[in-house]
Every structure is written in structure tokens, then in C-alpha cells.
PDB file of C-alpha atoms in Angstrom:
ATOM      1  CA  UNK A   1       6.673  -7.015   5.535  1.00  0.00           C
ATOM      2  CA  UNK A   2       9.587  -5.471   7.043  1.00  0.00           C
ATOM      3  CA  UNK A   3      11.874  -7.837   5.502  1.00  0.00           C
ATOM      4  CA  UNK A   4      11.295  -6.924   2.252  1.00  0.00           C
ATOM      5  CA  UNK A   5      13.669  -4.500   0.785  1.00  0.00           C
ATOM      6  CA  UNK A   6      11.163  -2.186  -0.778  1.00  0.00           C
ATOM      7  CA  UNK A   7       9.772  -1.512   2.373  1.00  0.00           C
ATOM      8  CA  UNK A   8      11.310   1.721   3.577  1.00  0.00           C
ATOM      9  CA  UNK A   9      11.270   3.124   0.051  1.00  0.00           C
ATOM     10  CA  UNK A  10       7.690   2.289   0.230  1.00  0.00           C
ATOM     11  CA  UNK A  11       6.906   3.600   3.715  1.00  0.00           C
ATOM     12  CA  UNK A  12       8.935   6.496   3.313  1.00  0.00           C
ATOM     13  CA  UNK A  13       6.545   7.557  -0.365  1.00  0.00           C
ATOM     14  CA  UNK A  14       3.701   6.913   1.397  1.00  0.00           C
ATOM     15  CA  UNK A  15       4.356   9.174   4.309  1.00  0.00           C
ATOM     16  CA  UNK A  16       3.703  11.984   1.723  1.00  0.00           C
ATOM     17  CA  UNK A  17       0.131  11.336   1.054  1.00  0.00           C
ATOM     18  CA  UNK A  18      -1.659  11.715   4.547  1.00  0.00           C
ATOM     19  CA  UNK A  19      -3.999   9.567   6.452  1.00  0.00           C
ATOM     20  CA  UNK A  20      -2.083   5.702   5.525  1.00  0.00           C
ATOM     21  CA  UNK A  21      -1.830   2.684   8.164  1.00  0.00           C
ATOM     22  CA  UNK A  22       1.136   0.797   7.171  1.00  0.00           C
ATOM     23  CA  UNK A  23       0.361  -2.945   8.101  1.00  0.00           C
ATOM     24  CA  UNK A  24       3.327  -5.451   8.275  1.00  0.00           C
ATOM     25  CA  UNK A  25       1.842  -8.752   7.323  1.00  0.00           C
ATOM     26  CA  UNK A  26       4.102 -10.825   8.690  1.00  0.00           C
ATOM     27  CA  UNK A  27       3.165  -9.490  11.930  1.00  0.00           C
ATOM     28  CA  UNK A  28      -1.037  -9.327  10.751  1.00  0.00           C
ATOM     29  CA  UNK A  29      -1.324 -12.345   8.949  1.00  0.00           C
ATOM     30  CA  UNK A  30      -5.027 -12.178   9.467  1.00  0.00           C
ATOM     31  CA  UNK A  31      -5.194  -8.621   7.089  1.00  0.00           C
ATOM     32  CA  UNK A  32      -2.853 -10.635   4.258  1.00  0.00           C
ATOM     33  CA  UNK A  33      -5.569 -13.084   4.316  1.00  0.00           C
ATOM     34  CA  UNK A  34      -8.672 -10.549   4.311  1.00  0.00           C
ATOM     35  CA  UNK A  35      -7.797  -8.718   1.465  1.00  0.00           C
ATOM     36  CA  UNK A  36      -5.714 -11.387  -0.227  1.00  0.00           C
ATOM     37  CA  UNK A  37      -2.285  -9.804  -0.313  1.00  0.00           C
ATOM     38  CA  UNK A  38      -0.158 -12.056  -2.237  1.00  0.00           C
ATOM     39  CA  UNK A  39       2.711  -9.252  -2.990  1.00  0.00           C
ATOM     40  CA  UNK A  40       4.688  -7.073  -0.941  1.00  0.00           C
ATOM     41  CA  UNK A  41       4.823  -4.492  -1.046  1.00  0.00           C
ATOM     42  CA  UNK A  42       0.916  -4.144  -2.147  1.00  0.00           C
ATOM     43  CA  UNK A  43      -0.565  -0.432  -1.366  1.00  0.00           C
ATOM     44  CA  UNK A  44      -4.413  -0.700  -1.155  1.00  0.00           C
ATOM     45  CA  UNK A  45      -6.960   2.297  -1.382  1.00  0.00           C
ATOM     46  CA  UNK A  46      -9.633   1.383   0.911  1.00  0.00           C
ATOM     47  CA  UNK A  47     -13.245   3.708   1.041  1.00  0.00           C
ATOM     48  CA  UNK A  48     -16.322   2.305   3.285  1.00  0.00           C
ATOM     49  CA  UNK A  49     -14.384  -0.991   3.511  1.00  0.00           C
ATOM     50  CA  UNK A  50     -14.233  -0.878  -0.212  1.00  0.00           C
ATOM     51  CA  UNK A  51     -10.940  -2.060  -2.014  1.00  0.00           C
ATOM     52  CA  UNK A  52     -11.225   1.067  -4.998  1.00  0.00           C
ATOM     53  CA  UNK A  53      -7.457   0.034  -6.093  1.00  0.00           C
ATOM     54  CA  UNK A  54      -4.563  -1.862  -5.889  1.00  0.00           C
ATOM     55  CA  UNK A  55      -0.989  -1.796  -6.617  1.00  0.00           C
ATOM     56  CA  UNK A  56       1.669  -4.376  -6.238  1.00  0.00           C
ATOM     57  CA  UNK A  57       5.246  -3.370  -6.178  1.00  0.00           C
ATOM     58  CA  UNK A  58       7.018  -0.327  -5.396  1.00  0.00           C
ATOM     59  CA  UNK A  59       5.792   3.102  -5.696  1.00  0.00           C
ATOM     60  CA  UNK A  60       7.549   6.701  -6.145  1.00  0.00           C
ATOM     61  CA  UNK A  61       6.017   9.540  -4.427  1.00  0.00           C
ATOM     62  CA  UNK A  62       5.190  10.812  -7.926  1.00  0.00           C
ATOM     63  CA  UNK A  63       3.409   7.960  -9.283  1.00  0.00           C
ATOM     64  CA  UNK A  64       1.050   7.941  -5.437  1.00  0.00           C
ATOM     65  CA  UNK A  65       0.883  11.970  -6.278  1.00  0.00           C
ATOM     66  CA  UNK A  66      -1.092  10.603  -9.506  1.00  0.00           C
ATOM     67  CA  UNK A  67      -3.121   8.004  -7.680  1.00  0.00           C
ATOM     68  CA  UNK A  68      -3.984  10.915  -5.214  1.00  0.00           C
ATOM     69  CA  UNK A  69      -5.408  13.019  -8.278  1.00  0.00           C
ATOM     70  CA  UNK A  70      -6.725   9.869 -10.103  1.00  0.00           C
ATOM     71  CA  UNK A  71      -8.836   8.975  -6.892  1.00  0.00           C
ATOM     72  CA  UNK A  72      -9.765  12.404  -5.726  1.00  0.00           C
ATOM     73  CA  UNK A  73     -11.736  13.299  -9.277  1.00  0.00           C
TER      74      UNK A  73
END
């Protein structure tokens, strides 16, 4: 959600990492509910409409640099 203050921190580490859709919830409500985000900012990894992991709170570009390794063994 926009209004939450992590969320340029947040958008601005995940432009780093490629192929991301950044979905404001307030705005998708619907998606919130789908994959029952409780937490913002929560950062999903999504493969064949999959969730393979989740992570709630803010994020440094290293940390989704690790995820990216993590994920792509």
C-alpha cells in the first residue's frame, strides 16, 4: 500500500531484480485476499501460480540479491 512508509524503499529494491508487478492492495483488495496478505509490505515469489516464498517487512537490495540466488539453485 502506498501509504505505508516502507513502500518506496521497497519498490525502489525491487526494481533491481527484473520481471516484479508491484500490486498496491489498497487499490486490489481482491489480490490481499487471494494470497492472504496480512503485512505490508509482503514480497511474494510466485512460479505456476505457486506461492515458493514469502517475506513480510522490508527488504534491502542485498538481502532480494540472496533470495535471487536462493531461488535460482
Amino acid at each position: 500500500a502506498r501509504w505505508c512508509p516502507l513502500w518506496a524503499l521497497t519498490e525502489k529494491a525491487l526494481s533491481v531484480t527484473g520481471a516484479v508487478t508491484v500490486i498496491d492492495i489498497d487499490e486490489h483488495p481482491s489480490v490481499a485476499e487471494l494470497w492472504r496478505i496480512r503485512v505490508v509490505p509482503t514480497l511474494l515469489l510466485v512460479d505456476g501460480g505457486i506461492e515458493t516464498l514469502r517475506h513480510t517487512g522490508p527488504i534491502s537490495e542485498e538481502q532480494l540479491k540472496k533470495l535471487r540466488i536462493q531461488t535460482s539453485e
